[in-house]
Amino acid sequence: MIGLGWAPPAAAAEPAPSGPTELELEAWLSADPAEPDAAVSSAELEPPPPAPRKRGLVVEGSAGALGHVGDMRHVSPISPWFRLQLGYELFDWLMLLGAGDVALSSTAFARSPPDKRSYALFGVGAGVRLAWQPLTALGFYLQGEAGLSSVDQDVLATYGYPDADRIRPFFGGMLGIEWFQISPRYALSLYGGARDYVQNFERTNGEKPPLVWVSALAIRYTL
């Protein structure tokens, strides 16, 4: 009888490693970092150009000072002055506007009696602004205006100004510089100018014209 021989089953082959070997990881970590893509153009790396400045309806608020040049400088000190202006830019260089302002003052420099008293000088008017913007963020303007003004109380008649509390015309002009912000809607400005309060501050038997100077900081917003 021929016996059938028995042999143990062959050992199963070990599976191949599924990931990189330790030597391959060390080689990868020691390699130099990849060079940047030289195909990216310098134009793509430059910042985008600023947004174009908005033009249209403009709201501008100012806070500054008003001082007298004529005979009134012996009656009232330099006073805080506030102004609100609404305009429309027909072109980049031309704006039509209307404005209202108020100066809060007193008779602090006048001799007693009577005692020192406070008053408010109101004005409302219209004008035109001519602008020039040589740089993206910087501009200049010249503004002319005319309107009506009045003092709210009869406190200046004692000092020779009988028409101060009556509605009378005024004329004026300003020069300003504007700093346009990153947002195309905002701008800051600094301006100064002069006004002629034709009759409000024309003193009886006075020798000097009823002029004042104004100067203010302003912020504008374009709708």
PDB file of C-alpha atoms in Angstrom:
ATOM      1  CA  MET A   1       0.000   0.000   0.000  1.00  0.00           C
ATOM      2  CA  ILE A   2       1.330   3.209  -1.067  1.00  0.00           C
ATOM      3  CA  GLY A   3       0.883   5.870   1.634  1.00  0.00           C
ATOM      4  CA  LEU A   4       0.027   9.366   0.760  1.00  0.00           C
ATOM      5  CA  GLY A   5       2.578  11.795   2.127  1.00  0.00           C
ATOM      6  CA  TRP A   6       1.390  14.883   4.086  1.00  0.00           C
ATOM      7  CA  ALA A   7       3.147  18.186   3.938  1.00  0.00           C
ATOM      8  CA  PRO A   8       2.356  21.336   6.023  1.00  0.00           C
ATOM      9  CA  PRO A   9       0.732  24.212   4.132  1.00  0.00           C
ATOM     10  CA  ALA A  10       3.073  26.854   2.804  1.00  0.00           C
ATOM     11  CA  ALA A  11       3.246  30.014   4.879  1.00  0.00           C
ATOM     12  CA  ALA A  12       1.192  32.871   3.481  1.00  0.00           C
ATOM     13  CA  ALA A  13       3.258  35.625   1.862  1.00  0.00           C
ATOM     14  CA  GLU A  14       3.538  38.864   3.945  1.00  0.00           C
ATOM     15  CA  PRO A  15       1.555  41.787   2.438  1.00  0.00           C
ATOM     16  CA  ALA A  16       3.552  44.600   0.842  1.00  0.00           C
ATOM     17  CA  PRO A  17       3.678  47.833   2.908  1.00  0.00           C
ATOM     18  CA  SER A  18       0.877  50.238   1.958  1.00  0.00           C
ATOM     19  CA  GLY A  19       2.718  53.507   2.718  1.00  0.00           C
ATOM     20  CA  PRO A  20       6.176  55.028   2.291  1.00  0.00           C
ATOM     21  CA  THR A  21       8.993  53.419   4.131  1.00  0.00           C
ATOM     22  CA  GLU A  22      10.927  55.126   6.878  1.00  0.00           C
ATOM     23  CA  LEU A  23      13.822  55.790   4.516  1.00  0.00           C
ATOM     24  CA  GLU A  24      11.496  57.404   1.991  1.00  0.00           C
ATOM     25  CA  LEU A  25      10.002  59.688   4.703  1.00  0.00           C
ATOM     26  CA  GLU A  26      13.437  60.813   5.854  1.00  0.00           C
ATOM     27  CA  ALA A  27      14.459  61.596   2.271  1.00  0.00           C
ATOM     28  CA  TRP A  28      11.271  63.620   1.707  1.00  0.00           C
ATOM     29  CA  LEU A  29      11.712  65.638   4.902  1.00  0.00           C
ATOM     30  CA  SER A  30      15.332  66.477   4.125  1.00  0.00           C
ATOM     31  CA  ALA A  31      14.579  67.680   0.599  1.00  0.00           C
ATOM     32  CA  ASP A  32      14.623  71.443  -0.195  1.00  0.00           C
ATOM     33  CA  PRO A  33      11.224  73.201  -0.287  1.00  0.00           C
ATOM     34  CA  ALA A  34       9.673  73.674  -3.647  1.00  0.00           C
ATOM     35  CA  GLU A  35      10.475  76.864  -5.526  1.00  0.00           C
ATOM     36  CA  PRO A  36       7.588  79.391  -5.965  1.00  0.00           C
ATOM     37  CA  ASP A  37       5.814  79.406  -9.257  1.00  0.00           C
ATOM     38  CA  ALA A  38       7.736  81.873 -11.381  1.00  0.00           C
ATOM     39  CA  ALA A  39       4.886  82.041 -13.839  1.00  0.00           C
ATOM     40  CA  VAL A  40       2.909  84.473 -11.582  1.00  0.00           C
ATOM     41  CA  SER A  41       3.215  87.916 -13.159  1.00  0.00           C
ATOM     42  CA  SER A  42       4.113  91.014 -11.165  1.00  0.00           C
ATOM     43  CA  ALA A  43       0.806  92.609 -12.239  1.00  0.00           C
ATOM     44  CA  GLU A  44      -1.115  89.940 -10.344  1.00  0.00           C
ATOM     45  CA  LEU A  45       0.830  90.800  -7.164  1.00  0.00           C
ATOM     46  CA  GLU A  46       0.073  94.541  -7.309  1.00  0.00           C
ATOM     47  CA  PRO A  47      -2.783  95.918  -5.143  1.00  0.00           C
ATOM     48  CA  PRO A  48      -6.018  96.733  -6.960  1.00  0.00           C
ATOM     49  CA  PRO A  49      -6.530 100.355  -8.022  1.00  0.00           C
ATOM     50  CA  PRO A  50      -8.601 102.546  -5.656  1.00  0.00           C
ATOM     51  CA  ALA A  51     -12.327 102.707  -6.243  1.00  0.00           C
ATOM     52  CA  PRO A  52     -13.450 105.763  -8.245  1.00  0.00           C
ATOM     53  CA  ARG A  53     -14.692 108.710  -6.175  1.00  0.00           C
ATOM     54  CA  LYS A  54     -18.453 108.979  -5.859  1.00  0.00           C
ATOM     55  CA  ARG A  55     -20.163 112.004  -7.380  1.00  0.00           C
ATOM     56  CA  GLY A  56     -23.710 113.132  -6.620  1.00  0.00           C
ATOM     57  CA  LEU A  57     -25.573 114.408  -3.563  1.00  0.00           C
ATOM     58  CA  VAL A  58     -23.109 115.572  -0.883  1.00  0.00           C
ATOM     59  CA  VAL A  59     -23.729 116.160   2.834  1.00  0.00           C
ATOM     60  CA  GLU A  60     -20.985 118.079   4.665  1.00  0.00           C
ATOM     61  CA  GLY A  61     -20.725 119.055   8.329  1.00  0.00           C
ATOM     62  CA  SER A  62     -18.196 121.534   9.752  1.00  0.00           C
ATOM     63  CA  ALA A  63     -16.967 122.696  13.142  1.00  0.00           C
ATOM     64  CA  GLY A  64     -14.641 125.660  13.483  1.00  0.00           C
ATOM     65  CA  ALA A  65     -14.302 129.279  14.573  1.00  0.00           C
ATOM     66  CA  LEU A  66     -15.527 132.731  13.584  1.00  0.00           C
ATOM     67  CA  GLY A  67     -13.692 135.944  14.428  1.00  0.00           C
ATOM     68  CA  HIS A  68     -14.398 139.600  13.748  1.00  0.00           C
ATOM     69  CA  VAL A  69     -12.072 141.889  11.796  1.00  0.00           C
ATOM     70  CA  GLY A  70     -13.992 145.177  11.990  1.00  0.00           C
ATOM     71  CA  ASP A  71     -15.222 147.169  14.973  1.00  0.00           C
ATOM     72  CA  MET A  72     -16.996 144.115  16.416  1.00  0.00           C
ATOM     73  CA  ARG A  73     -13.647 142.643  17.472  1.00  0.00           C
ATOM     74  CA  HIS A  74     -13.827 145.018  20.466  1.00  0.00           C
ATOM     75  CA  VAL A  75     -17.190 143.540  21.472  1.00  0.00           C
ATOM     76  CA  SER A  76     -17.112 139.787  20.797  1.00  0.00           C
ATOM     77  CA  PRO A  77     -14.283 137.216  21.070  1.00  0.00           C
ATOM     78  CA  ILE A  78     -13.509 134.413  18.630  1.00  0.00           C
ATOM     79  CA  SER A  79     -16.571 132.162  18.668  1.00  0.00           C
ATOM     80  CA  PRO A  80     -17.322 128.489  17.923  1.00  0.00           C
ATOM     81  CA  TRP A  81     -18.942 128.125  14.508  1.00  0.00           C
ATOM     82  CA  PHE A  82     -20.949 125.181  13.144  1.00  0.00           C
ATOM     83  CA  ARG A  83     -22.136 124.612   9.597  1.00  0.00           C
ATOM     84  CA  LEU A  84     -24.232 122.062   7.680  1.00  0.00           C
ATOM     85  CA  GLN A  85     -24.084 122.022   3.903  1.00  0.00           C
ATOM     86  CA  LEU A  86     -26.024 120.105   1.250  1.00  0.00           C
ATOM     87  CA  GLY A  87     -24.784 120.125  -2.329  1.00  0.00           C
ATOM     88  CA  TYR A  88     -25.044 118.386  -5.665  1.00  0.00           C
ATOM     89  CA  GLU A  89     -22.037 117.807  -7.931  1.00  0.00           C
ATOM     90  CA  LEU A  90     -23.070 118.480 -11.502  1.00  0.00           C
ATOM     91  CA  PHE A  91     -19.519 117.627 -12.575  1.00  0.00           C
ATOM     92  CA  ASP A  92     -16.327 116.567 -10.796  1.00  0.00           C
ATOM     93  CA  TRP A  93     -15.316 120.243 -10.775  1.00  0.00           C
ATOM     94  CA  LEU A  94     -18.671 121.977 -10.088  1.00  0.00           C
ATOM     95  CA  MET A  95     -21.023 121.761  -7.088  1.00  0.00           C
ATOM     96  CA  LEU A  96     -24.169 123.771  -6.357  1.00  0.00           C
ATOM     97  CA  LEU A  97     -24.928 124.017  -2.644  1.00  0.00           C
ATOM     98  CA  GLY A  98     -27.105 125.351   0.132  1.00  0.00           C
ATOM     99  CA  ALA A  99     -25.970 125.765   3.734  1.00  0.00           C
ATOM    100  CA  GLY A 100     -26.921 126.877   7.206  1.00  0.00           C
ATOM    101  CA  ASP A 101     -24.606 127.893  10.052  1.00  0.00           C
ATOM    102  CA  VAL A 102     -24.563 129.272  13.567  1.00  0.00           C
ATOM    103  CA  ALA A 103     -21.923 131.003  15.707  1.00  0.00           C
ATOM    104  CA  LEU A 104     -22.298 131.082  19.504  1.00  0.00           C
ATOM    105  CA  SER A 105     -20.825 134.308  20.866  1.00  0.00           C
ATOM    106  CA  SER A 106     -21.082 136.975  23.574  1.00  0.00           C
ATOM    107  CA  THR A 107     -20.278 140.583  24.403  1.00  0.00           C
ATOM    108  CA  ALA A 108     -17.328 139.519  26.571  1.00  0.00           C
ATOM    109  CA  PHE A 109     -14.973 142.211  25.214  1.00  0.00           C
ATOM    110  CA  ALA A 110     -17.413 145.113  25.627  1.00  0.00           C
ATOM    111  CA  ARG A 111     -17.233 147.515  28.575  1.00  0.00           C
ATOM    112  CA  SER A 112     -19.838 147.345  31.297  1.00  0.00           C
ATOM    113  CA  PRO A 113     -22.573 148.410  31.771  1.00  0.00           C
ATOM    114  CA  PRO A 114     -24.539 146.532  30.600  1.00  0.00           C
ATOM    115  CA  ASP A 115     -23.354 143.132  31.800  1.00  0.00           C
ATOM    116  CA  LYS A 116     -21.883 140.652  29.374  1.00  0.00           C
ATOM    117  CA  ARG A 117     -24.523 138.785  27.406  1.00  0.00           C
ATOM    118  CA  SER A 118     -24.533 135.869  24.974  1.00  0.00           C
ATOM    119  CA  TYR A 119     -26.094 135.654  21.520  1.00  0.00           C
ATOM    120  CA  ALA A 120     -26.236 133.397  18.471  1.00  0.00           C
ATOM    121  CA  LEU A 121     -25.518 134.491  14.914  1.00  0.00           C
ATOM    122  CA  PHE A 122     -27.535 132.502  12.365  1.00  0.00           C
ATOM    123  CA  GLY A 123     -26.977 132.357   8.618  1.00  0.00           C
ATOM    124  CA  VAL A 124     -28.514 130.537   5.652  1.00  0.00           C
ATOM    125  CA  GLY A 125     -27.440 130.812   2.046  1.00  0.00           C
ATOM    126  CA  ALA A 126     -26.490 129.234  -1.267  1.00  0.00           C
ATOM    127  CA  GLY A 127     -23.369 129.122  -3.379  1.00  0.00           C
ATOM    128  CA  VAL A 128     -21.169 127.379  -5.890  1.00  0.00           C
ATOM    129  CA  ARG A 129     -17.931 125.396  -5.477  1.00  0.00           C
ATOM    130  CA  LEU A 130     -15.211 124.988  -8.108  1.00  0.00           C
ATOM    131  CA  ALA A 131     -12.980 121.981  -7.429  1.00  0.00           C
ATOM    132  CA  TRP A 132      -9.639 120.704  -8.726  1.00  0.00           C
ATOM    133  CA  GLN A 133      -8.274 117.231  -7.884  1.00  0.00           C
ATOM    134  CA  PRO A 134      -4.636 116.869  -9.017  1.00  0.00           C
ATOM    135  CA  LEU A 135      -4.070 113.648  -7.026  1.00  0.00           C
ATOM    136  CA  THR A 136      -6.197 110.612  -6.244  1.00  0.00           C
ATOM    137  CA  ALA A 137      -6.448 111.461  -2.542  1.00  0.00           C
ATOM    138  CA  LEU A 138      -6.019 115.253  -2.624  1.00  0.00           C
ATOM    139  CA  GLY A 139      -8.137 118.075  -3.963  1.00  0.00           C
ATOM    140  CA  PHE A 140      -8.597 121.846  -3.692  1.00  0.00           C
ATOM    141  CA  TYR A 141     -11.647 124.065  -4.056  1.00  0.00           C
ATOM    142  CA  LEU A 142     -12.814 127.669  -4.248  1.00  0.00           C
ATOM    143  CA  GLN A 143     -16.301 128.444  -2.961  1.00  0.00           C
ATOM    144  CA  GLY A 144     -18.435 131.563  -3.175  1.00  0.00           C
ATOM    145  CA  GLU A 145     -21.752 132.117  -1.398  1.00  0.00           C
ATOM    146  CA  ALA A 146     -24.398 134.632  -0.435  1.00  0.00           C
ATOM    147  CA  GLY A 147     -27.289 134.536   2.000  1.00  0.00           C
ATOM    148  CA  LEU A 148     -29.166 136.071   4.897  1.00  0.00           C
ATOM    149  CA  SER A 149     -28.113 136.379   8.539  1.00  0.00           C
ATOM    150  CA  SER A 150     -29.348 137.673  11.882  1.00  0.00           C
ATOM    151  CA  VAL A 151     -28.500 137.754  15.583  1.00  0.00           C
ATOM    152  CA  ASP A 152     -31.155 136.060  17.722  1.00  0.00           C
ATOM    153  CA  GLN A 153     -31.342 138.816  20.403  1.00  0.00           C
ATOM    154  CA  ASP A 154     -31.210 142.575  20.574  1.00  0.00           C
ATOM    155  CA  VAL A 155     -27.997 142.660  22.601  1.00  0.00           C
ATOM    156  CA  LEU A 156     -25.737 144.639  20.258  1.00  0.00           C
ATOM    157  CA  ALA A 157     -27.784 147.795  19.732  1.00  0.00           C
ATOM    158  CA  THR A 158     -26.238 149.246  22.924  1.00  0.00           C
ATOM    159  CA  TYR A 159     -22.805 149.069  21.283  1.00  0.00           C
ATOM    160  CA  GLY A 160     -23.855 150.792  18.049  1.00  0.00           C
ATOM    161  CA  TYR A 161     -25.219 147.881  15.979  1.00  0.00           C
ATOM    162  CA  PRO A 162     -28.969 148.607  15.607  1.00  0.00           C
ATOM    163  CA  ASP A 163     -29.454 146.164  12.695  1.00  0.00           C
ATOM    164  CA  ALA A 164     -27.690 143.161  14.214  1.00  0.00           C
ATOM    165  CA  ASP A 165     -30.933 141.358  15.110  1.00  0.00           C
ATOM    166  CA  ARG A 166     -32.569 142.045  11.739  1.00  0.00           C
ATOM    167  CA  ILE A 167     -32.403 139.814   8.689  1.00  0.00           C
ATOM    168  CA  ARG A 168     -29.692 141.222   6.471  1.00  0.00           C
ATOM    169  CA  PRO A 169     -27.605 139.875   3.526  1.00  0.00           C
ATOM    170  CA  PHE A 170     -24.045 138.569   3.680  1.00  0.00           C
ATOM    171  CA  PHE A 171     -21.471 137.617   1.057  1.00  0.00           C
ATOM    172  CA  GLY A 172     -18.414 135.409   1.413  1.00  0.00           C
ATOM    173  CA  GLY A 173     -15.801 133.137  -0.088  1.00  0.00           C
ATOM    174  CA  MET A 174     -13.653 130.203   1.029  1.00  0.00           C
ATOM    175  CA  LEU A 175     -10.576 128.248   0.015  1.00  0.00           C
ATOM    176  CA  GLY A 176     -10.289 124.605   1.025  1.00  0.00           C
ATOM    177  CA  ILE A 177      -8.211 121.454   0.732  1.00  0.00           C
ATOM    178  CA  GLU A 178      -9.802 117.978   0.699  1.00  0.00           C
ATOM    179  CA  TRP A 179      -8.366 114.596   1.674  1.00  0.00           C
ATOM    180  CA  PHE A 180     -10.325 111.777   0.020  1.00  0.00           C
ATOM    181  CA  GLN A 181     -10.502 108.529   2.012  1.00  0.00           C
ATOM    182  CA  ILE A 182     -10.170 104.911   0.851  1.00  0.00           C
ATOM    183  CA  SER A 183     -13.949 104.691   0.824  1.00  0.00           C
ATOM    184  CA  PRO A 184     -15.063 106.684  -2.241  1.00  0.00           C
ATOM    185  CA  ARG A 185     -17.926 108.222  -0.262  1.00  0.00           C
ATOM    186  CA  TYR A 186     -15.925 110.028   2.454  1.00  0.00           C
ATOM    187  CA  ALA A 187     -13.587 113.023   2.490  1.00  0.00           C
ATOM    188  CA  LEU A 188     -12.092 115.300   5.128  1.00  0.00           C
ATOM    189  CA  SER A 189     -11.355 118.950   4.480  1.00  0.00           C
ATOM    190  CA  LEU A 190      -9.828 122.054   6.016  1.00  0.00           C
ATOM    191  CA  TYR A 191     -10.977 125.466   4.812  1.00  0.00           C
ATOM    192  CA  GLY A 192     -10.933 129.143   5.629  1.00  0.00           C
ATOM    193  CA  GLY A 193     -12.405 132.328   4.256  1.00  0.00           C
ATOM    194  CA  ALA A 194     -14.061 135.673   4.899  1.00  0.00           C
ATOM    195  CA  ARG A 195     -17.561 137.111   5.026  1.00  0.00           C
ATOM    196  CA  ASP A 196     -18.987 140.587   4.738  1.00  0.00           C
ATOM    197  CA  TYR A 197     -22.013 141.006   7.023  1.00  0.00           C
ATOM    198  CA  VAL A 198     -23.121 144.031   5.070  1.00  0.00           C
ATOM    199  CA  GLN A 199     -25.419 145.565   7.717  1.00  0.00           C
ATOM    200  CA  ASN A 200     -25.629 143.208  10.698  1.00  0.00           C
ATOM    201  CA  PHE A 201     -22.233 144.317  12.006  1.00  0.00           C
ATOM    202  CA  GLU A 202     -22.006 147.746  10.423  1.00  0.00           C
ATOM    203  CA  ARG A 203     -21.481 150.063  13.385  1.00  0.00           C
ATOM    204  CA  THR A 204     -23.081 153.466  13.633  1.00  0.00           C
ATOM    205  CA  ASN A 205     -20.294 155.970  12.932  1.00  0.00           C
ATOM    206  CA  GLY A 206     -17.914 153.026  12.590  1.00  0.00           C
ATOM    207  CA  GLU A 207     -14.772 153.217  10.486  1.00  0.00           C
ATOM    208  CA  LYS A 208     -14.050 149.588   9.584  1.00  0.00           C
ATOM    209  CA  PRO A 209     -16.022 147.206   7.330  1.00  0.00           C
ATOM    210  CA  PRO A 210     -18.179 144.507   8.981  1.00  0.00           C
ATOM    211  CA  LEU A 211     -15.907 141.610   8.015  1.00  0.00           C
ATOM    212  CA  VAL A 212     -15.356 138.281   9.756  1.00  0.00           C
ATOM    213  CA  TRP A 213     -13.026 135.361   9.124  1.00  0.00           C
ATOM    214  CA  VAL A 214     -14.085 131.721   9.374  1.00  0.00           C
ATOM    215  CA  SER A 215     -12.052 128.525   9.543  1.00  0.00           C
ATOM    216  CA  ALA A 216     -13.223 124.948  10.084  1.00  0.00           C
ATOM    217  CA  LEU A 217     -12.659 121.219   9.698  1.00  0.00           C
ATOM    218  CA  ALA A 218     -15.283 119.334   7.737  1.00  0.00           C
ATOM    219  CA  ILE A 219     -16.333 115.792   6.890  1.00  0.00           C
ATOM    220  CA  ARG A 220     -18.349 115.025   3.772  1.00  0.00           C
ATOM    221  CA  TYR A 221     -20.393 112.031   2.671  1.00  0.00           C
ATOM    222  CA  THR A 222     -21.563 111.411  -0.882  1.00  0.00           C
ATOM    223  CA  LEU A 223     -24.859 109.565  -1.229  1.00  0.00           C
TER     224      LEU A 223
END
